[in-house]
PDB file of C-alpha atoms and ligand atoms in Angstrom:
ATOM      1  CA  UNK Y   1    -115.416-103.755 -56.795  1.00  0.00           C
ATOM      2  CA  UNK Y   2    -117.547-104.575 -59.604  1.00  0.00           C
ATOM      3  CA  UNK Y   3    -116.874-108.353 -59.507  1.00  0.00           C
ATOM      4  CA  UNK Y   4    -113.635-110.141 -59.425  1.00  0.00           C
ATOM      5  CA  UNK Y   5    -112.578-112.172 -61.741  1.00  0.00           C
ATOM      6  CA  UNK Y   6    -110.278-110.150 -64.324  1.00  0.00           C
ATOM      7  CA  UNK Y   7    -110.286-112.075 -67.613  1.00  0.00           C
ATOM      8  CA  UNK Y   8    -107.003-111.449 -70.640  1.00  0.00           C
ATOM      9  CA  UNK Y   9    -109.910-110.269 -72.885  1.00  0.00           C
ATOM     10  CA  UNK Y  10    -113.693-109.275 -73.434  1.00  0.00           C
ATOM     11  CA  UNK Y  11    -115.438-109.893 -76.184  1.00  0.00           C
ATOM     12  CA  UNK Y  12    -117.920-108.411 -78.394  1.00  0.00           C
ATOM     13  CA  UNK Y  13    -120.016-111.249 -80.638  1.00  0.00           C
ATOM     14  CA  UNK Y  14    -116.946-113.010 -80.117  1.00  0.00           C
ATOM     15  CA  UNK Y  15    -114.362-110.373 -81.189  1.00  0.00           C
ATOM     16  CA  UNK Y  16    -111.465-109.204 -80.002  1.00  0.00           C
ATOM     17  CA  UNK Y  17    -111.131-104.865 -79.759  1.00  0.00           C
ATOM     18  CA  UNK Y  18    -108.554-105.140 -82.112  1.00  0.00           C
ATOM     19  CA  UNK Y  19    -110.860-107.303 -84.220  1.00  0.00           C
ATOM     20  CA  UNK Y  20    -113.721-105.748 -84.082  1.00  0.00           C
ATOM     21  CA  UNK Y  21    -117.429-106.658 -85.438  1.00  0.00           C
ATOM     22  CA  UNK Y  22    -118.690-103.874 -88.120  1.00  0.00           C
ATOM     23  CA  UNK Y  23    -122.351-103.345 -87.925  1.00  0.00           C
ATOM     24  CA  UNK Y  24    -123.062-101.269 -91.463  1.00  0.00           C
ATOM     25  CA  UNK Y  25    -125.999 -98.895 -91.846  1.00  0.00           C
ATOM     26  CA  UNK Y  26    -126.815 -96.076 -93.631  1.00  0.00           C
ATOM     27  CA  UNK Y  27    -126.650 -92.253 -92.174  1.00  0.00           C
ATOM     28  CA  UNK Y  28    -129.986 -91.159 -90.732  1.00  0.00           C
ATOM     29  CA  UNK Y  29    -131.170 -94.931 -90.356  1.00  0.00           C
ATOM     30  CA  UNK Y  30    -132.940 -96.121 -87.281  1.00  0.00           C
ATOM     31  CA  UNK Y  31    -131.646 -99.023 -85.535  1.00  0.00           C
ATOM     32  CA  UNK Y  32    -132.504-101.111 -82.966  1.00  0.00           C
ATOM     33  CA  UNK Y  33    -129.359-102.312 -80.749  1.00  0.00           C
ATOM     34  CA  UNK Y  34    -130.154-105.669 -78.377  1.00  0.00           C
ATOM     35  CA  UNK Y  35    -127.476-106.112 -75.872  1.00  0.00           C
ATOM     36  CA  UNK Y  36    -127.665-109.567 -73.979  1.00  0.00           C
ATOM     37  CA  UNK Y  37    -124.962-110.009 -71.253  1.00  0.00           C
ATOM     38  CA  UNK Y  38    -123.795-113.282 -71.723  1.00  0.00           C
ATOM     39  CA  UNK Y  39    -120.983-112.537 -69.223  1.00  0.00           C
ATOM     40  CA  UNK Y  40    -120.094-115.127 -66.457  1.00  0.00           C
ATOM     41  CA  UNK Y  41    -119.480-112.052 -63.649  1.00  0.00           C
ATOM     42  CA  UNK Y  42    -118.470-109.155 -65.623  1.00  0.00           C
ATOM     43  CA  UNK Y  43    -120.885-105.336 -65.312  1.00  0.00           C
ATOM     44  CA  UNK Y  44    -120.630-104.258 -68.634  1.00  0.00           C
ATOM     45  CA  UNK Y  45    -121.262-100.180 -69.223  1.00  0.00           C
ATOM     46  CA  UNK Y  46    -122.324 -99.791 -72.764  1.00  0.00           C
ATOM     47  CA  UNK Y  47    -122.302 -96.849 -74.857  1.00  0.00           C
ATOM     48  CA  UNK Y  48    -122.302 -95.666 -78.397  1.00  0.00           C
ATOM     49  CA  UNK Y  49    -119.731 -92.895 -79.621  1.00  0.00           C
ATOM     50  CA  UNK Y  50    -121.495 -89.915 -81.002  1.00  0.00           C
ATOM     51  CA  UNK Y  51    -125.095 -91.320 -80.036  1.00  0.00           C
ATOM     52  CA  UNK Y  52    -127.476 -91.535 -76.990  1.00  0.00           C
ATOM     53  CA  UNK Y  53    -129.346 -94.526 -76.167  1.00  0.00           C
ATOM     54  CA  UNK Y  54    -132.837 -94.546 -76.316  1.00  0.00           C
ATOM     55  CA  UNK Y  55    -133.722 -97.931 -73.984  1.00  0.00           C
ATOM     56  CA  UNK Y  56    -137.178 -99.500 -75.092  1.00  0.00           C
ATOM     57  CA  UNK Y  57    -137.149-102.952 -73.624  1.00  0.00           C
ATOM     58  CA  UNK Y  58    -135.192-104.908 -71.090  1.00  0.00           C
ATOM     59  CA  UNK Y  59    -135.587-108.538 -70.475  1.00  0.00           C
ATOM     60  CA  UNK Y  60    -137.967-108.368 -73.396  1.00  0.00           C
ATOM     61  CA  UNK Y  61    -140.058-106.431 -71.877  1.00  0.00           C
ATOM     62  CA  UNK Y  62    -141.291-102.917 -73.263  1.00  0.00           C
ATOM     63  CA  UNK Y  63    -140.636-100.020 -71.047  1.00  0.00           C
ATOM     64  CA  UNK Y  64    -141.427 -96.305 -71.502  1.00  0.00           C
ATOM     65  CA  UNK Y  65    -138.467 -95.221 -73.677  1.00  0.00           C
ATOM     66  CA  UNK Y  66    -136.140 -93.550 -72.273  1.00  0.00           C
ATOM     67  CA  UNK Y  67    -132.682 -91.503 -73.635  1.00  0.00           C
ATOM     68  CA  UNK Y  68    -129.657 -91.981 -71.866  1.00  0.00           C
ATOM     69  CA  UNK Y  69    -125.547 -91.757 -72.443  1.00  0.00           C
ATOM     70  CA  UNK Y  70    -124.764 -95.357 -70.959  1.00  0.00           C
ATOM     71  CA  UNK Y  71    -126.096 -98.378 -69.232  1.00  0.00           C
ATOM     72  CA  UNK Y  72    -124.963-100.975 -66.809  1.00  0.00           C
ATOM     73  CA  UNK Y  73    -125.829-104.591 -68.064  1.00  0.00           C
ATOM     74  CA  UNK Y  74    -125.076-107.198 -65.466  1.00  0.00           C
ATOM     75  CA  UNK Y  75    -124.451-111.092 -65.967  1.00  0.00           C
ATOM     76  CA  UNK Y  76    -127.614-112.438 -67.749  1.00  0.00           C
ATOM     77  CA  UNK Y  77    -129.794-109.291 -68.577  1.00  0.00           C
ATOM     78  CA  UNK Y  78    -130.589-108.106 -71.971  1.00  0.00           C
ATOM     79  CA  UNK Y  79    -131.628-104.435 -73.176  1.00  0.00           C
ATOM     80  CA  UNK Y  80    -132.893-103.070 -76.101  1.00  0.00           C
ATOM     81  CA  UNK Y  81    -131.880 -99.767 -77.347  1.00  0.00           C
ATOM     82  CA  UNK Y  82    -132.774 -97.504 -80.568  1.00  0.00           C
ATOM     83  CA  UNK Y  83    -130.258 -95.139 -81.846  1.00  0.00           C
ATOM     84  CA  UNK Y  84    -130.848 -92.565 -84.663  1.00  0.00           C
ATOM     85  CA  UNK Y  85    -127.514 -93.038 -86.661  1.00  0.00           C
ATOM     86  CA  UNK Y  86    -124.785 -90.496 -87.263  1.00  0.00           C
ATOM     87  CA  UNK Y  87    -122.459 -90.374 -90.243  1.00  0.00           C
ATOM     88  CA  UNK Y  88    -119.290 -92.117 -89.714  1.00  0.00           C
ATOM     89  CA  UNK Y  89    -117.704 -94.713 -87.526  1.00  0.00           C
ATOM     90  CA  UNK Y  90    -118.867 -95.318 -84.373  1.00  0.00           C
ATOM     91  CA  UNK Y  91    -117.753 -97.400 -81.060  1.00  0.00           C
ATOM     92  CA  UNK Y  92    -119.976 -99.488 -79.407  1.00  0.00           C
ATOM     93  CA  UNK Y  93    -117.850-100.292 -76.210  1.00  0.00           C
ATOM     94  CA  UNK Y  94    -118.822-102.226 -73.226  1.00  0.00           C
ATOM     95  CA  UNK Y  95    -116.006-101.238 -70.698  1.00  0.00           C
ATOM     96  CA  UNK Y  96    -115.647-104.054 -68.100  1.00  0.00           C
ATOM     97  CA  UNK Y  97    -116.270-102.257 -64.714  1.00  0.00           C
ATOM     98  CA  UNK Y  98    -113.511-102.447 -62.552  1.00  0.00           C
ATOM     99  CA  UNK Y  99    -111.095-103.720 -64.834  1.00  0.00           C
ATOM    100  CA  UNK Y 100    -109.665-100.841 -67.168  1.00  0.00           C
ATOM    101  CA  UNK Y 101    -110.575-102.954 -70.021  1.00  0.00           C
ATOM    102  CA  UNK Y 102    -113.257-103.015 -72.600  1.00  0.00           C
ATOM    103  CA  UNK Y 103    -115.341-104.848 -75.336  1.00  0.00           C
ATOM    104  CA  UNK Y 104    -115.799-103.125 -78.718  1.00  0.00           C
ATOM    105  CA  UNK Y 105    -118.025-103.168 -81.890  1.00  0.00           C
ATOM    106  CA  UNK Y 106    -118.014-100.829 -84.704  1.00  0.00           C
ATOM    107  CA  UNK Y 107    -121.006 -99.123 -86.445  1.00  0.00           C
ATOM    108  CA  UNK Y 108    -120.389 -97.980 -89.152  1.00  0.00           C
ATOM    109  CA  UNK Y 109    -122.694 -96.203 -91.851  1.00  0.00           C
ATOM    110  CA  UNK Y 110    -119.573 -94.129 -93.469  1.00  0.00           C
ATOM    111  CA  UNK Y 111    -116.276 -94.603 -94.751  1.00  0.00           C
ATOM    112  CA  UNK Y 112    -112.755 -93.549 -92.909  1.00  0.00           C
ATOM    113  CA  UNK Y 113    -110.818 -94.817 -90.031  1.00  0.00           C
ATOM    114  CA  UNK Y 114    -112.143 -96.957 -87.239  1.00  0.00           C
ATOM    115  CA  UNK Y 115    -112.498 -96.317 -84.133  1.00  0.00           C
ATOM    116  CA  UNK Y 116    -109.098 -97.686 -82.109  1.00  0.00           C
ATOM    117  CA  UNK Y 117    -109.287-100.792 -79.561  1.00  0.00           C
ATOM    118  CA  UNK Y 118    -109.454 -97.918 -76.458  1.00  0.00           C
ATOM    119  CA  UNK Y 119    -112.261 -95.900 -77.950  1.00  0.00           C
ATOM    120  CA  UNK Y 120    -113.652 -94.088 -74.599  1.00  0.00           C
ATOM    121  CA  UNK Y 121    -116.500 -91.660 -76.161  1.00  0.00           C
ATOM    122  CA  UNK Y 122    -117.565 -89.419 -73.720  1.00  0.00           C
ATOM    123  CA  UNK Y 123    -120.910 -90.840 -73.482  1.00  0.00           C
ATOM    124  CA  UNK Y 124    -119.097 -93.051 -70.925  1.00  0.00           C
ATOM    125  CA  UNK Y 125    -119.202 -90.587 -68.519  1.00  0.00           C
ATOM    126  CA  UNK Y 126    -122.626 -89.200 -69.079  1.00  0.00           C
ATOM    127  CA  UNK Y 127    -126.031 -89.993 -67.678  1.00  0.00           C
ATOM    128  CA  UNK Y 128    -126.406 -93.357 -66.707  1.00  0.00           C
ATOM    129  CA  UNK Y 129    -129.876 -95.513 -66.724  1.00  0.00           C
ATOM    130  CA  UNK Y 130    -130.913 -96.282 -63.499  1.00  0.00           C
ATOM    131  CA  UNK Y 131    -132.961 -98.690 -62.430  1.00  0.00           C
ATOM    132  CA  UNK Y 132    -135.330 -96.127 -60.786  1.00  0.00           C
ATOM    133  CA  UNK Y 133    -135.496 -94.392 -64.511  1.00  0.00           C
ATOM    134  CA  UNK Y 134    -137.431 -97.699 -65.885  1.00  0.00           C
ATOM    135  CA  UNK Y 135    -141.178 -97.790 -66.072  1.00  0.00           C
ATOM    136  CA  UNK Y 136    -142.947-100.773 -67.469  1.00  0.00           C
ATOM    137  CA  UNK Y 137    -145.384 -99.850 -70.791  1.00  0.00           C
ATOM    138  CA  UNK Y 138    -148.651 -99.412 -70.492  1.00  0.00           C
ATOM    139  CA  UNK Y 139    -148.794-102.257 -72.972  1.00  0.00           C
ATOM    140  CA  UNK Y 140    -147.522-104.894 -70.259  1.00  0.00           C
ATOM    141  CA  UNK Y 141    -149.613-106.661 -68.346  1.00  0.00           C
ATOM    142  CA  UNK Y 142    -149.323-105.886 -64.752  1.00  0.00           C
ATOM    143  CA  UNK Y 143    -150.454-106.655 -61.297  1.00  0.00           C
ATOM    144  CA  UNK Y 144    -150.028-104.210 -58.885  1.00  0.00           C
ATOM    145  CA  UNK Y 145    -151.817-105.908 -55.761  1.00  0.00           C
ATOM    146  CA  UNK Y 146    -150.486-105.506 -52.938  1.00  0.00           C
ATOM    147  CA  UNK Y 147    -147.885-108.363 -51.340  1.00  0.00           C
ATOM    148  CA  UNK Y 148    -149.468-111.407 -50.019  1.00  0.00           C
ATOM    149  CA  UNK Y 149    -146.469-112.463 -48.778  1.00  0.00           C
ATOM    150  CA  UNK Y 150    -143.115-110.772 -48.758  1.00  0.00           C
ATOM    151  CA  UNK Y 151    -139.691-112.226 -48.407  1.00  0.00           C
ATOM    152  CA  UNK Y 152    -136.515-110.546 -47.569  1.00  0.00           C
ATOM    153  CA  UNK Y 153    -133.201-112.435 -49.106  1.00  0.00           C
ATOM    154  CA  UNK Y 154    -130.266-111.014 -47.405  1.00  0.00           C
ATOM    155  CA  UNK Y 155    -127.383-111.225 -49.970  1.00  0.00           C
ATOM    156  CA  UNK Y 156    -123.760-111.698 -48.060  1.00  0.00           C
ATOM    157  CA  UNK Y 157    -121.063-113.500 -48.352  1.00  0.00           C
ATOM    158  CA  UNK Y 158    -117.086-113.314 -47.795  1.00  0.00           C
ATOM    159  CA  UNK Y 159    -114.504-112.210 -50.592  1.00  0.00           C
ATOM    160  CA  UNK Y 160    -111.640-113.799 -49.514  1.00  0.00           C
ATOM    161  CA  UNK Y 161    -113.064-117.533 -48.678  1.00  0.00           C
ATOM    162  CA  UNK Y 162    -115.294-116.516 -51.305  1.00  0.00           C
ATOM    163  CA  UNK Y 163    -117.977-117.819 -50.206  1.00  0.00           C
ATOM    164  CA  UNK Y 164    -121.438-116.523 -51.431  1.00  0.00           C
ATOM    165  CA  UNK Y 165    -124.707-116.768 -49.336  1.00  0.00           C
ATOM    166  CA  UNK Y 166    -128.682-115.972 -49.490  1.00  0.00           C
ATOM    167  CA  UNK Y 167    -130.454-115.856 -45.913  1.00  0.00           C
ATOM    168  CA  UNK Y 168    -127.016-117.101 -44.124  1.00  0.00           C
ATOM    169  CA  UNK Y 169    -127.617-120.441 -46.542  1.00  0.00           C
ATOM    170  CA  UNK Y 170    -124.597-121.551 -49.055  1.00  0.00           C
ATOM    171  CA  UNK Y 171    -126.336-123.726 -52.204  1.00  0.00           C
ATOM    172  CA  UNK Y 172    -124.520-126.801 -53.308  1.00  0.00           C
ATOM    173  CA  UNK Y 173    -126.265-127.796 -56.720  1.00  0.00           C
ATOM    174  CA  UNK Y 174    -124.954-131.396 -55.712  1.00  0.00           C
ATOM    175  CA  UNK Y 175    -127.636-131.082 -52.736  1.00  0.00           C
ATOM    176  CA  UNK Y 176    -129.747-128.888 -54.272  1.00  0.00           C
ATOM    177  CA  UNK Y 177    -132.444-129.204 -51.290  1.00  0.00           C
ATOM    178  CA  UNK Y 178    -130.327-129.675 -48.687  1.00  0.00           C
ATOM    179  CA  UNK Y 179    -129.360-126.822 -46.220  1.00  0.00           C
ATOM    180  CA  UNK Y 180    -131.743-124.751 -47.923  1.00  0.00           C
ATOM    181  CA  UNK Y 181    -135.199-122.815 -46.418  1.00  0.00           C
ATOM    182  CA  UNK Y 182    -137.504-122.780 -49.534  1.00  0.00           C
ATOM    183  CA  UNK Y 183    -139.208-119.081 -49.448  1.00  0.00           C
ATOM    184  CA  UNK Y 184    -142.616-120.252 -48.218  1.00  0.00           C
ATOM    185  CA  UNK Y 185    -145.249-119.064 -50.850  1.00  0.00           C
ATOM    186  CA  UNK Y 186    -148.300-120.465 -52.257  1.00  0.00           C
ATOM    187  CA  UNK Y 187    -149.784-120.702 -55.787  1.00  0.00           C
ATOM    188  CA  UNK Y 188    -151.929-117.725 -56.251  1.00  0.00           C
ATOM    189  CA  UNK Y 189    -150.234-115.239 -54.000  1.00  0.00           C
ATOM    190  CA  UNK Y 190    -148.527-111.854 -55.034  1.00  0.00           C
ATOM    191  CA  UNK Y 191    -144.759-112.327 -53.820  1.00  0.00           C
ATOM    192  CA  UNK Y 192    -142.723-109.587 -52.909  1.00  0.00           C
ATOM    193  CA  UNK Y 193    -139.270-110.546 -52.667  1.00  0.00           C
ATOM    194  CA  UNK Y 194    -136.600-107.759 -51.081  1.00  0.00           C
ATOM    195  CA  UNK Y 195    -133.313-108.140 -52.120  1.00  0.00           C
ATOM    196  CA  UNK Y 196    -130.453-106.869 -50.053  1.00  0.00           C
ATOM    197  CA  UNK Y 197    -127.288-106.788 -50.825  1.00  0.00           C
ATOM    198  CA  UNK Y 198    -125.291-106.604 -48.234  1.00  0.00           C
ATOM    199  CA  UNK Y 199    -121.453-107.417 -49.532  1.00  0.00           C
ATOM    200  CA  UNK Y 200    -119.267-104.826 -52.226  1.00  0.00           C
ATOM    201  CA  UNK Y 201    -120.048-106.891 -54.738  1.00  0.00           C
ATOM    202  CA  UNK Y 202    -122.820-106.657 -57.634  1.00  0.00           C
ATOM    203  CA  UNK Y 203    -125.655-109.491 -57.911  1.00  0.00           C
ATOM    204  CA  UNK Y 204    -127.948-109.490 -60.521  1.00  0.00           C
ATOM    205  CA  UNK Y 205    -130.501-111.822 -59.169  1.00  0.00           C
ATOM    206  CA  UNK Y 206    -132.264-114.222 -61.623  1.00  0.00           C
ATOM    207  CA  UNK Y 207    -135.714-115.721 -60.848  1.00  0.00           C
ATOM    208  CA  UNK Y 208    -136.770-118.634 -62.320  1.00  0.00           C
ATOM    209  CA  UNK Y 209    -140.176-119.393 -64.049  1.00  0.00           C
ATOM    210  CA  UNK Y 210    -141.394-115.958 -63.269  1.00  0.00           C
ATOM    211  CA  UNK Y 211    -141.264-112.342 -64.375  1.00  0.00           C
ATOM    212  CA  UNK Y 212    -141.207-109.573 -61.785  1.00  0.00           C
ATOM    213  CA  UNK Y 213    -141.482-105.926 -61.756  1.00  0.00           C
ATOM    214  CA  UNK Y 214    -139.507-103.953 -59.979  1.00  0.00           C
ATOM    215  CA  UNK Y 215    -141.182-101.916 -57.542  1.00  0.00           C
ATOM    216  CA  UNK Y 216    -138.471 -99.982 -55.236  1.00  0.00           C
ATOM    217  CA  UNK Y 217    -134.323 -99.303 -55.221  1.00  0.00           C
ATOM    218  CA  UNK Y 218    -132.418 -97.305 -53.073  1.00  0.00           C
ATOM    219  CA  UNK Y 219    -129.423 -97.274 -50.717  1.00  0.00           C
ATOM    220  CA  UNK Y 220    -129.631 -99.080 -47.410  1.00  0.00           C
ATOM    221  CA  UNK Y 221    -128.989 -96.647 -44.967  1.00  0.00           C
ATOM    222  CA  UNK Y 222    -125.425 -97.088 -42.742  1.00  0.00           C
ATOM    223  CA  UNK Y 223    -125.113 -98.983 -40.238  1.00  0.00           C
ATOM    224  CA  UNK Y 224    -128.145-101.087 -40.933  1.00  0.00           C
ATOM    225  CA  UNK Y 225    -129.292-104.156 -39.053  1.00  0.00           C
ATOM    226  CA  UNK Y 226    -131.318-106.731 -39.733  1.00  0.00           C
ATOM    227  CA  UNK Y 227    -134.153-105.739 -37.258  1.00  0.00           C
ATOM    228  CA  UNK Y 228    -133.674-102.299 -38.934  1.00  0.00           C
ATOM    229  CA  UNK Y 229    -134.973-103.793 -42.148  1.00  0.00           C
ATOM    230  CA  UNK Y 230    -137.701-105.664 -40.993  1.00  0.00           C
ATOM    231  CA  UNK Y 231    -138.956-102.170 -39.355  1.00  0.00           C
ATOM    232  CA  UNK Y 232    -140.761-100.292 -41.998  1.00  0.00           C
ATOM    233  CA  UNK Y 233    -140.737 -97.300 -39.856  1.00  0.00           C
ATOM    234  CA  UNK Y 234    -136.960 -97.189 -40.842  1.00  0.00           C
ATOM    235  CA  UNK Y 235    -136.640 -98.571 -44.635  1.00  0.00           C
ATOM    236  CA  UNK Y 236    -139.618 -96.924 -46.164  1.00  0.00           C
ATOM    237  CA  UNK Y 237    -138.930 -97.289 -50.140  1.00  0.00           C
ATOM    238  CA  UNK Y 238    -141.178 -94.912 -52.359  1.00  0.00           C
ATOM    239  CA  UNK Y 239    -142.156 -97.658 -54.558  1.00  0.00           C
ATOM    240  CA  UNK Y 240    -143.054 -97.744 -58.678  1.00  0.00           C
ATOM    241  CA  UNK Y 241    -144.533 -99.863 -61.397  1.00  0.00           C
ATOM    242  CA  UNK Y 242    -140.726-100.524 -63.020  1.00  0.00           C
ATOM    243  CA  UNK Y 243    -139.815-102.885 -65.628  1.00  0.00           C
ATOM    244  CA  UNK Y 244    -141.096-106.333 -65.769  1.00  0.00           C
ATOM    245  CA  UNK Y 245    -137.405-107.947 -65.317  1.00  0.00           C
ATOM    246  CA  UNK Y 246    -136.117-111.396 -64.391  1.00  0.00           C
ATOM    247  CA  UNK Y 247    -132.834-110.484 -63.568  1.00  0.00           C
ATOM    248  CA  UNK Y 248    -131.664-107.126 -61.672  1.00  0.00           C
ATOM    249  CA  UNK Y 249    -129.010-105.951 -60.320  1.00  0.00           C
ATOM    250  CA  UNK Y 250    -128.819-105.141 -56.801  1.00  0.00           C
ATOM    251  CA  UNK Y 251    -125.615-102.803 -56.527  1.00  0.00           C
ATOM    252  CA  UNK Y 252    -123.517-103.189 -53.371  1.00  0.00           C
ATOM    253  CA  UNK Y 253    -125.536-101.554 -50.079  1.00  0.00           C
ATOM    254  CA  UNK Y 254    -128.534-101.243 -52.112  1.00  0.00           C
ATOM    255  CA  UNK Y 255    -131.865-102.980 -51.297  1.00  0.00           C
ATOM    256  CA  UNK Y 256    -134.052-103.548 -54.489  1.00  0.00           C
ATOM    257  CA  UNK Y 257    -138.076-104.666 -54.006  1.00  0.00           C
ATOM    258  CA  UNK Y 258    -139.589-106.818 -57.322  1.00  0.00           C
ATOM    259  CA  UNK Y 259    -143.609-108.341 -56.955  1.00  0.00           C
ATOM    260  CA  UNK Y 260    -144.585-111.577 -58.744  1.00  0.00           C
ATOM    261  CA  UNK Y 261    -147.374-113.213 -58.847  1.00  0.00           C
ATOM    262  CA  UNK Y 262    -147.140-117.289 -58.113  1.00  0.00           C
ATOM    263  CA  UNK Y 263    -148.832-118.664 -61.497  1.00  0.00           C
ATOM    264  CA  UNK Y 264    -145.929-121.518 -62.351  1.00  0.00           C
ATOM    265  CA  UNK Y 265    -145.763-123.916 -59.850  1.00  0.00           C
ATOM    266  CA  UNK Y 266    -142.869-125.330 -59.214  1.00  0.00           C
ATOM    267  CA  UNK Y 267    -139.205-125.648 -57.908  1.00  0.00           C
ATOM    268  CA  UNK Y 268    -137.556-122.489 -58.974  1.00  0.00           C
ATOM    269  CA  UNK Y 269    -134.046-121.645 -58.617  1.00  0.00           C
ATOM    270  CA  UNK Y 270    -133.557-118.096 -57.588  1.00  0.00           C
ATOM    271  CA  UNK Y 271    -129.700-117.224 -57.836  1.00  0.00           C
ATOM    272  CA  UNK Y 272    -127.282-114.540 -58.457  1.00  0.00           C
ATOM    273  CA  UNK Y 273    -126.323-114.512 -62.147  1.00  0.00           C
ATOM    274  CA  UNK Y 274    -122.413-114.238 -61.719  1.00  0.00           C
ATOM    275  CA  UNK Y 275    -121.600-118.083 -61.976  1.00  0.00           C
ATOM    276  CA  UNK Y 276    -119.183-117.761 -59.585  1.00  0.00           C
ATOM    277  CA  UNK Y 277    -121.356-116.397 -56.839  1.00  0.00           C
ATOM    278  CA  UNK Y 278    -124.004-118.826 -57.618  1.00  0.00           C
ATOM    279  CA  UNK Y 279    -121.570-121.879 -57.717  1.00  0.00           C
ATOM    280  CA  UNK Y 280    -119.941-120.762 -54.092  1.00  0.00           C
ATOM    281  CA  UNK Y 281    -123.561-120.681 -52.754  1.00  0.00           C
ATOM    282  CA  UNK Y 282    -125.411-117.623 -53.825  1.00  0.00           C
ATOM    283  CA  UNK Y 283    -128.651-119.774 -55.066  1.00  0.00           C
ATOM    284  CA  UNK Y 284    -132.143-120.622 -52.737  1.00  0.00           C
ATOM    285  CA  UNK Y 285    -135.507-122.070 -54.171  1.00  0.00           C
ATOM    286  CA  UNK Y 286    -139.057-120.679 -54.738  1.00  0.00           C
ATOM    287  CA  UNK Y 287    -141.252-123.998 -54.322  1.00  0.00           C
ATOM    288  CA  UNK Y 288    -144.688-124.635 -54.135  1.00  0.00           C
ATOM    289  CA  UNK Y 289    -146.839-126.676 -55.446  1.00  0.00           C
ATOM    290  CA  UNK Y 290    -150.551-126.518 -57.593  1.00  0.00           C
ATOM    291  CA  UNK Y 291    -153.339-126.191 -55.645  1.00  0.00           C
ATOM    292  CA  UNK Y 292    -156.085-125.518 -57.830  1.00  0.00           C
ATOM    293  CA  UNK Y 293    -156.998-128.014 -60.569  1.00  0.00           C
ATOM    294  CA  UNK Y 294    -157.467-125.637 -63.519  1.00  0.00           C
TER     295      UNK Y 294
HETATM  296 CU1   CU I 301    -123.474-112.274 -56.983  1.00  0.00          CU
END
């Protein structure tokens, strides 16, 4: 249950699969492929007939490359990818998860037939980028302190009222402050924020105002509990300098740890990026205030 809303098409720049963009190169060239999810709910996996994907920066962030068949790109999140181009014509497809339907480009650096509307290379079903895979460049400028303050935003909700929570609190951007605990942080501090998700359903969380790297992702274990969580004892996650994100996905039962450090102050949104998660409720706010006069 990727997400839930099955649209009649999916586009690529715009296009239909039957119409599809052509992106023309030359055999042997190098190119650089961004991808920007500018999906309302839809997990997109991307992949290019005939090619691997070499990701180099996500959320415009360099990472240490790495060469993959496929990616998942969730509502919001953008990746950068080099291929080394092939002679022919290639599809770019971006199947809709759950939905048996698809998005498609073309690249194309020879002449002959394109690719059909259905194109599903196998590089669909190869190895997929993980999260865990991602390591920030040693060109980004990190922080690796440890938390002064960690939160825990427990992501539930219910699909069939549809109603979307964070910390057992629904958002109404009518009332944007009211009903809502702000996550209680001060200017200055390292924040670690530990997303849970706790529904079937994909999030990719959005911060506001901040960049974050991601520092730990795995499965919550069954049967879980609250109390379970807040016992490290029990949810140790080996944790990593990742990519510098600001929007991840946290895949359904998984539990995903991202550090920031509190240098914008400010009232921050800090939502799921499927619109119709954040406008049932799926939203809380980062606030605090300056305290220093520099
Ligand atoms: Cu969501």
């Amino acid at each position: 249950m990727a997400d839930s809303v099955r649209y009649p098409f999916y586009l690529l720049n715009g296009h239909l699969p039957t119409d599809p963009e052509t992106f023309a190169a030359r055999p042997g060239q190098r190119a650089r492929i961004r991808l920007i999810s500018a999906a309302g709910t839809t997990t997109f996996r991307v992949a290019l007939g005939g090619h691997r994907l070499t990701v180099t920066h996500t959320d415009g962030f360099p990472v240490e490359p790495i060469t993959v068949d496929n990616l998942h790109i969730g509502a919001g999140e953008r990746y950068d990818v080099l291929v080394t181009l092939g002679d022919g014509a290639f599809p770019l497809v971006a199947v809709a998860e759950g939905h048996g339907a698809q998005a498609l480009g073309v690249v194309r650096t020879a002449s002959g037939a394109a690719p059909s509307a259905a194109a599903a290379p196998r590089e669909l079903s190869g190895r997929l980028l993980r999260l865990t895979d991602l390591r920030a460049a040693p060109t980004v400028d990190q922080d690796d302190l440890p938390p002064d303050v960690t939160h825990t935003l427990h992501l539930t909700g219910d699909m069939f009222s549809f109603a979307w929570r964070i910390n057992a609190q629904s958002y109404d951007h009518r009332r944007p402050f009211s009903g809502i605990t702000p996550a209680a942080i001060r200017e200055g501090q390292r924040v670690r924020l530990e997303l849970v998700n706790q529904t079937p359903m994909y999030h990719p969380m959005h911060v506001h105002g901040h960049s974050f790297t991601v520092r730990g992702s795995g499965d919550l274990f069954p049967g879980a509990t609250a109390g379970d969580l807040r016992d490290p004892a029990r949810n140790r996650l080996p944790l990593f300098a990742g990519a510098v994100k600001d929007t991840v996905m946290v895949a359904p039962g998984e539990r995903v740890i991202v550090d920031f450090t509190a240098d914008n102050p400010g009232q921050w949104l800090t939502h799921c990026h499927n619109a119709y998660h954040m406008g049932t409720g799926m939203a809380t706010i980062i606030s605090y205030v300056a305290t220093s006069s520099s």
